[in-house]
XYZ file of N, CA and C in Angstrom:
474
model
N 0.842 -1.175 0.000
C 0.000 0.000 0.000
C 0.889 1.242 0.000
N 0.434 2.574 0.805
C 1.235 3.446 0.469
C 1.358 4.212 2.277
N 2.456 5.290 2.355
C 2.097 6.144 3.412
C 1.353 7.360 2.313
N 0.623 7.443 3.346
C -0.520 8.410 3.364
C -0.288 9.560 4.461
N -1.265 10.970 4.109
C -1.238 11.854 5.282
C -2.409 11.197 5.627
N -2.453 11.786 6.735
C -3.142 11.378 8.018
C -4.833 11.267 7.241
N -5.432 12.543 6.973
C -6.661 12.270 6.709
C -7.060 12.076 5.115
N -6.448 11.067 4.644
C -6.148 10.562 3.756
C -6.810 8.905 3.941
N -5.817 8.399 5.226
C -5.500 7.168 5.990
C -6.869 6.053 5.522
N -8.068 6.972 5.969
C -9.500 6.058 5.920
C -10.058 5.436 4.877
N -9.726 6.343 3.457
C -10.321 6.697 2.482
C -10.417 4.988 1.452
N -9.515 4.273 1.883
C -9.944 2.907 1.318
C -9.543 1.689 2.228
N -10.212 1.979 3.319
C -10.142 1.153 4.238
C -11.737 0.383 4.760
N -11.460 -0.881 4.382
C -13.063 -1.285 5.138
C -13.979 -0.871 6.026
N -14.888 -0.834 6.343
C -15.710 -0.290 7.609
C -15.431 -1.267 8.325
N -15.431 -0.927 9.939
C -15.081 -1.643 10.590
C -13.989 -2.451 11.093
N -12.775 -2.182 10.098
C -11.320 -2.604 10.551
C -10.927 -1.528 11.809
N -9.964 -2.167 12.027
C -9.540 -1.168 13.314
C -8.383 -0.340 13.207
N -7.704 0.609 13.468
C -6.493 0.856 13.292
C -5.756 0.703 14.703
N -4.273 0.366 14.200
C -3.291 0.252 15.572
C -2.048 1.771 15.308
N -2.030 1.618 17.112
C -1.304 2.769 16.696
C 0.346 2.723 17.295
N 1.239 3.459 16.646
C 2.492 2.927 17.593
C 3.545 4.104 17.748
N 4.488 3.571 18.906
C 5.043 4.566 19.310
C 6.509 4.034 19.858
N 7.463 4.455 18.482
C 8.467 3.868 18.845
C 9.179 3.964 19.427
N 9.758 3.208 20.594
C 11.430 3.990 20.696
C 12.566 2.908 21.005
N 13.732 3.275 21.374
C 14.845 2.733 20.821
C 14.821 1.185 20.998
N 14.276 1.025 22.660
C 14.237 -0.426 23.304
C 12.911 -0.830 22.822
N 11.957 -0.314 22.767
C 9.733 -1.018 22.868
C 9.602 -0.204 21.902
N 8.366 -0.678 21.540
C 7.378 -0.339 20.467
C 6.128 -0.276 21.324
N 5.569 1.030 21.828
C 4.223 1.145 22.536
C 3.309 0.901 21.590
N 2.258 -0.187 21.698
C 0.987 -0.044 20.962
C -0.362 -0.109 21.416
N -0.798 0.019 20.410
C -2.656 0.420 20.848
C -3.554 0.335 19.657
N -4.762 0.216 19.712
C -5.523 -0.084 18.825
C -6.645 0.702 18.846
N -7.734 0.592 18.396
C -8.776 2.530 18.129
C -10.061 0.934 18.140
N -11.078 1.102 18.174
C -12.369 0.611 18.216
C -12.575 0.504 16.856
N -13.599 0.118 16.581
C -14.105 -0.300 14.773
C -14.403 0.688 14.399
N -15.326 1.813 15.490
C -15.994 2.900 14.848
C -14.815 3.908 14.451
N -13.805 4.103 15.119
C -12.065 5.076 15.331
C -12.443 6.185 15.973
N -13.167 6.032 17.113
C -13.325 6.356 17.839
C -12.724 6.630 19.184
N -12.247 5.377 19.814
C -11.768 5.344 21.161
C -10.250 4.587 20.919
N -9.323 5.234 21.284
C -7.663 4.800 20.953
C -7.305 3.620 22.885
N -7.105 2.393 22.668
C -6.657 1.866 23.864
C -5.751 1.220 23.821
N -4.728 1.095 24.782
C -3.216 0.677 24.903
C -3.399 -0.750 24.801
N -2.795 -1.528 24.416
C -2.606 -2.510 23.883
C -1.470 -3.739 24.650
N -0.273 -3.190 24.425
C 0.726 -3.723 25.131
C 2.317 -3.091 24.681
N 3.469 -3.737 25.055
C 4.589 -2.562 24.622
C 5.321 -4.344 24.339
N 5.877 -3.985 23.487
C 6.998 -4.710 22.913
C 8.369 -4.610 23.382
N 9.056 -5.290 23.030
C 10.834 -5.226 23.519
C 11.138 -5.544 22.484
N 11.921 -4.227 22.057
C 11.983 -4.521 20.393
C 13.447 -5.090 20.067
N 13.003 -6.327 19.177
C 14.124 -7.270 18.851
C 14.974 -7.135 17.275
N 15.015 -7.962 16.720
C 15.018 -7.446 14.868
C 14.292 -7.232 14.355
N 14.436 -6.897 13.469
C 13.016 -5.962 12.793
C 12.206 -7.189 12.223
N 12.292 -8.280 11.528
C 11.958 -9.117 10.775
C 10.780 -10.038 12.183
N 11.712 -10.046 13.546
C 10.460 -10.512 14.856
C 9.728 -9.376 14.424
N 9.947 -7.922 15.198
C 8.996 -7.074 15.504
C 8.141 -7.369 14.929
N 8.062 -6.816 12.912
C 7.180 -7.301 12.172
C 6.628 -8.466 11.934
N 7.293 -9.216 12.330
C 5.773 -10.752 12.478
C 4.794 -10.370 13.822
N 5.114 -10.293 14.925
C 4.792 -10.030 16.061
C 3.773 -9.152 15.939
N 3.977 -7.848 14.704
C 3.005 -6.695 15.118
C 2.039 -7.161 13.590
N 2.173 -8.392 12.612
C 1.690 -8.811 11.243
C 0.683 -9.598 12.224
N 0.620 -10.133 13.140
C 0.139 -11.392 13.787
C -0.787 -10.611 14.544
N -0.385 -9.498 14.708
C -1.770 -8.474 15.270
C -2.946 -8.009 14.674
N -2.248 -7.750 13.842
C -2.780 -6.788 12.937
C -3.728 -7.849 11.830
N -3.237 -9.226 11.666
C -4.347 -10.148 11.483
C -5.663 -10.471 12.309
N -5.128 -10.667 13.867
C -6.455 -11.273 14.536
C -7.233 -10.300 14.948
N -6.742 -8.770 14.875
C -7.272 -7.822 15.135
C -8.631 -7.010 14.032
N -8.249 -7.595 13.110
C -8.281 -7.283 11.221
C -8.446 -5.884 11.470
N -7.040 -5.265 11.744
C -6.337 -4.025 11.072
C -6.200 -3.979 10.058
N -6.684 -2.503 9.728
C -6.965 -1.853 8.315
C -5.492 -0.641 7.886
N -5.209 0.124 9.188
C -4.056 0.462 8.490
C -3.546 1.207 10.136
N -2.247 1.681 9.944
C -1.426 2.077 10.895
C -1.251 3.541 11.221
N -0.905 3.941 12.229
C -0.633 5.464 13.054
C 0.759 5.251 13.900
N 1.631 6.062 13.047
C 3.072 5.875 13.956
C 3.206 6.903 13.947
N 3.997 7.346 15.423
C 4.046 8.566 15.743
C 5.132 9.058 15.212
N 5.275 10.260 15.251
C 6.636 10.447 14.422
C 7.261 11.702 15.558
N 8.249 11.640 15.865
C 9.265 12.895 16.836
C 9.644 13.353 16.299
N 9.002 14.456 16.104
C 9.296 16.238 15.287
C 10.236 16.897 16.776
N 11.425 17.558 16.390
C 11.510 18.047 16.968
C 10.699 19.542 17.420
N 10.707 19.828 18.809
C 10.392 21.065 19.325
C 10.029 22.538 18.426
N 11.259 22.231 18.120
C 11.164 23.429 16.192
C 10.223 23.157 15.065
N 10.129 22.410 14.917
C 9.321 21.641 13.964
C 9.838 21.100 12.978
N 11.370 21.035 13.227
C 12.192 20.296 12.239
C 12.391 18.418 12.592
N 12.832 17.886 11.234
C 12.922 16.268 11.715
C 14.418 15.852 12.188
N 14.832 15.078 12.881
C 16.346 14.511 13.216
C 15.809 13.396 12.973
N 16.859 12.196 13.539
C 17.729 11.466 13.317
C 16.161 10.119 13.618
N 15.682 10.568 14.918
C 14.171 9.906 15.244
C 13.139 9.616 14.076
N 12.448 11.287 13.612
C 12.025 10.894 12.260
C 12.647 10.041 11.617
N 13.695 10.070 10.842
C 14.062 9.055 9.902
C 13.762 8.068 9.962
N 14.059 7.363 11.582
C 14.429 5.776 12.044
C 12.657 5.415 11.421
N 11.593 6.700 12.448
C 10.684 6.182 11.874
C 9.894 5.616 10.232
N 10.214 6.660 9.781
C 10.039 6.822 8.754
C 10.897 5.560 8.214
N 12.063 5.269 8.087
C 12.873 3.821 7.569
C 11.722 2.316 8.385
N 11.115 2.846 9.392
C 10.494 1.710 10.073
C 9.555 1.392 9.052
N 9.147 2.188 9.064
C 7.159 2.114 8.169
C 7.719 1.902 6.865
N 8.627 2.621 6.180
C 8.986 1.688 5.082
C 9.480 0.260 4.833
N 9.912 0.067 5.610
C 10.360 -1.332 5.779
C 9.155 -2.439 6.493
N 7.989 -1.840 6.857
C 7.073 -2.495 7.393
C 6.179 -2.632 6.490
N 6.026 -1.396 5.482
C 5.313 -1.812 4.232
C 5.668 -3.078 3.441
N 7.390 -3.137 3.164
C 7.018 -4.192 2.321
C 6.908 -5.659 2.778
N 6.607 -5.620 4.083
C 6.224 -7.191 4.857
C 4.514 -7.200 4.633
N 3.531 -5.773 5.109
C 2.292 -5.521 5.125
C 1.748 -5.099 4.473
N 0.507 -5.800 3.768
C -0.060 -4.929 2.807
C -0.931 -3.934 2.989
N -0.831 -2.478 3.799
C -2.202 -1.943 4.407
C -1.170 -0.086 4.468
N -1.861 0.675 4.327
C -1.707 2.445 4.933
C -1.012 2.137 6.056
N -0.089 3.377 5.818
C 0.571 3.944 6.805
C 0.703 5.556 7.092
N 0.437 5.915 8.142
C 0.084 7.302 8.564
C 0.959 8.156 9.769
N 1.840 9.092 9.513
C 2.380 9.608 11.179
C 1.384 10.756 11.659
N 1.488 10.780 12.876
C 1.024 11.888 13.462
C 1.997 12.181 14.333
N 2.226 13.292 14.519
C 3.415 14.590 15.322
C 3.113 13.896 17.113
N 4.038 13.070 17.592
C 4.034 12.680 18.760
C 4.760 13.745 19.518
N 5.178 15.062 19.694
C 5.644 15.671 20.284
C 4.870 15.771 21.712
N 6.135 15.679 22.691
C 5.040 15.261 24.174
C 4.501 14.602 24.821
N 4.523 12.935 24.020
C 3.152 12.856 23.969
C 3.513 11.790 25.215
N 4.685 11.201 25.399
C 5.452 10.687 26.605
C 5.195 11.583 27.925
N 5.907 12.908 27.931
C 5.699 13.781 28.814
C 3.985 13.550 29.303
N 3.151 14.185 28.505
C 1.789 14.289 28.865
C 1.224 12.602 29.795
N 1.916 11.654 28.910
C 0.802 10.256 29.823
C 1.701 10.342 30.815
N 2.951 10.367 31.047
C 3.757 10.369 32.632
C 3.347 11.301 33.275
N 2.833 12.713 33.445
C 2.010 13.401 33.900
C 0.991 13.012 34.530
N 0.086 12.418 33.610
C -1.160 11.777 34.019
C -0.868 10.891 35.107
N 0.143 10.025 34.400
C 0.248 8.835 35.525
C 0.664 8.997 36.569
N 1.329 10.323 36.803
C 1.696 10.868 38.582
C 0.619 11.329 38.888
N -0.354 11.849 38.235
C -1.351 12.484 38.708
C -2.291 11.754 38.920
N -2.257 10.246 38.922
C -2.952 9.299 38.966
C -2.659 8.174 40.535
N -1.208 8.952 40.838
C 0.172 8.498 41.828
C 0.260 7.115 41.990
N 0.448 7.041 40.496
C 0.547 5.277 39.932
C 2.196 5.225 40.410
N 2.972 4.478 41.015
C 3.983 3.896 41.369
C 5.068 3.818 39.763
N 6.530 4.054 40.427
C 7.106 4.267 39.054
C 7.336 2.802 38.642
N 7.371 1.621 39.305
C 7.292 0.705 37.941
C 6.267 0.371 37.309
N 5.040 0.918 38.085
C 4.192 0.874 37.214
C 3.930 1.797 35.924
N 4.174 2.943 36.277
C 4.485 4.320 34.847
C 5.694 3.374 33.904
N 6.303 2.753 34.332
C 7.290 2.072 33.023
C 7.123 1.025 32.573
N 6.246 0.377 33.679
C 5.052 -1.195 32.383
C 4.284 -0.335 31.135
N 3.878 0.927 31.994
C 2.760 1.421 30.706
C 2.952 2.434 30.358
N 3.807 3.527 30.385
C 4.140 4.774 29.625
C 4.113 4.189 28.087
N 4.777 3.384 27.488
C 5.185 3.260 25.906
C 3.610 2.941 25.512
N 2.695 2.072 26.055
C 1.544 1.913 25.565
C 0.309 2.625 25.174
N 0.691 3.558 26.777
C -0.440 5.054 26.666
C 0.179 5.898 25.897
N 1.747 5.982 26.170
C 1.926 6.828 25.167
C 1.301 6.397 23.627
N 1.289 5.474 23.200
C 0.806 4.922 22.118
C -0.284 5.094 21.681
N -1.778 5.084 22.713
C -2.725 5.354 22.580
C -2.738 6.814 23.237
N -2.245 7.626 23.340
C -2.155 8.976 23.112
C -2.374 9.430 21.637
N -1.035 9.062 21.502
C -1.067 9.041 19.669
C -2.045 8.688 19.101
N -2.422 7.465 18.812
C -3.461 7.140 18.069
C -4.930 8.024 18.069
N -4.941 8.457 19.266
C -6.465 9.196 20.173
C -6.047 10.214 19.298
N -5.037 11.069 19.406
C -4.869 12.309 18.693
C -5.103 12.133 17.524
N -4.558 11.512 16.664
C -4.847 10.587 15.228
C -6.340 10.867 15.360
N -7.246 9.771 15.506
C -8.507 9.715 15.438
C -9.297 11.069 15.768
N -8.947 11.329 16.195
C -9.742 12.922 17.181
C -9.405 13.748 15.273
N -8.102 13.643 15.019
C -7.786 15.204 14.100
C -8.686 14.460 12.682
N -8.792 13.229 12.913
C -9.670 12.533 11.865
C -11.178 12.545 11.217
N -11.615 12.708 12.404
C -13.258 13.201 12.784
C -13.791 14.457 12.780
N -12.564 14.926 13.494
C -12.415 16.535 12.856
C -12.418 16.714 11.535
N -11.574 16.291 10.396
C -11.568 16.426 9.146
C -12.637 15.695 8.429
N -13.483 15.102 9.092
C -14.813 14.233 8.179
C -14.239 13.285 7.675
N -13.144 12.570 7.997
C -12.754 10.995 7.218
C -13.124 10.213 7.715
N -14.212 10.080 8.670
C -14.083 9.100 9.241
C -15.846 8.306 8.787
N -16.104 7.365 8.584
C -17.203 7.015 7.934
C -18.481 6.929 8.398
């Protein structure tokens, strides 16, 4: 398939598939998945990311029993609004995940988006190993929520 901008993403996607959303970083892959309607973004689980060839079976094997329609990876813009070294990796990810998967791929601007759920989660005075079982996941469904939210906003959504 192709990367797509964001509200683009829906436009030939089944009704009722789901989208997953992810959030990479160097060690895990936070993920999460959105409801049928793409509506509600929920954390999923976090990965320990191995070679790329596991990851992608691991997240192909999801994205089957789940019947995912297409993807939301966050992408780390820097502060400025310029890309480093992060973008790329992502961006080399999703290309390289395309040609294992046949389905859309979409970033949305994760700036923060770590900061904001560790926030929450003190403000929740969740215990810190617990903020580090699940920061990569919420962070994940952060992302995705934002995704879906700027989606519905733009009328793509069916």
């Amino acid at each position: 398939m192709a990367i797509r901008k964001l509200a683009e993403l829906t436009d030939g996607l089944k009704p009722g598939c789901r989208l997953l959303g992810l959030d990479l970083g160097e060690k895990t892959i936070g993920i999460a998945m959105s409801d049928s309607t793409w509506m509600i973004a929920t954390p999923m689980t976090t990965l320990k990311r191995g070679k790329f060839t596991k990851d992608a079976g691991i997240l192909a094997e999801l994205v089957e029993e789940h019947e995912v329609g297409g993807l939301v990876i966050g992408l780390p813009i820097n502060m400025d609004g310029s890309e480093g070294p992060k973008c790329q990796s992502a961006r080399q990810f999703a290309e390289n995940l395309m040609g294992r998967m046949d389905m859309d791929i979409a970033f949305w601007d994760e700036r923060l988006s770590t900061v904001a759920v560790t926030r929450t989660m003190i403000e929740a005075d969740l215990s810190r190993a617990k903020q580090k079982e699940a920061v990569d996941k919420m962070a994940a469904a952060y992302i995705l929520q934002g995704a879906l939210d700027f989606m519905r906003n733009q009328n793509t959504n069916p």
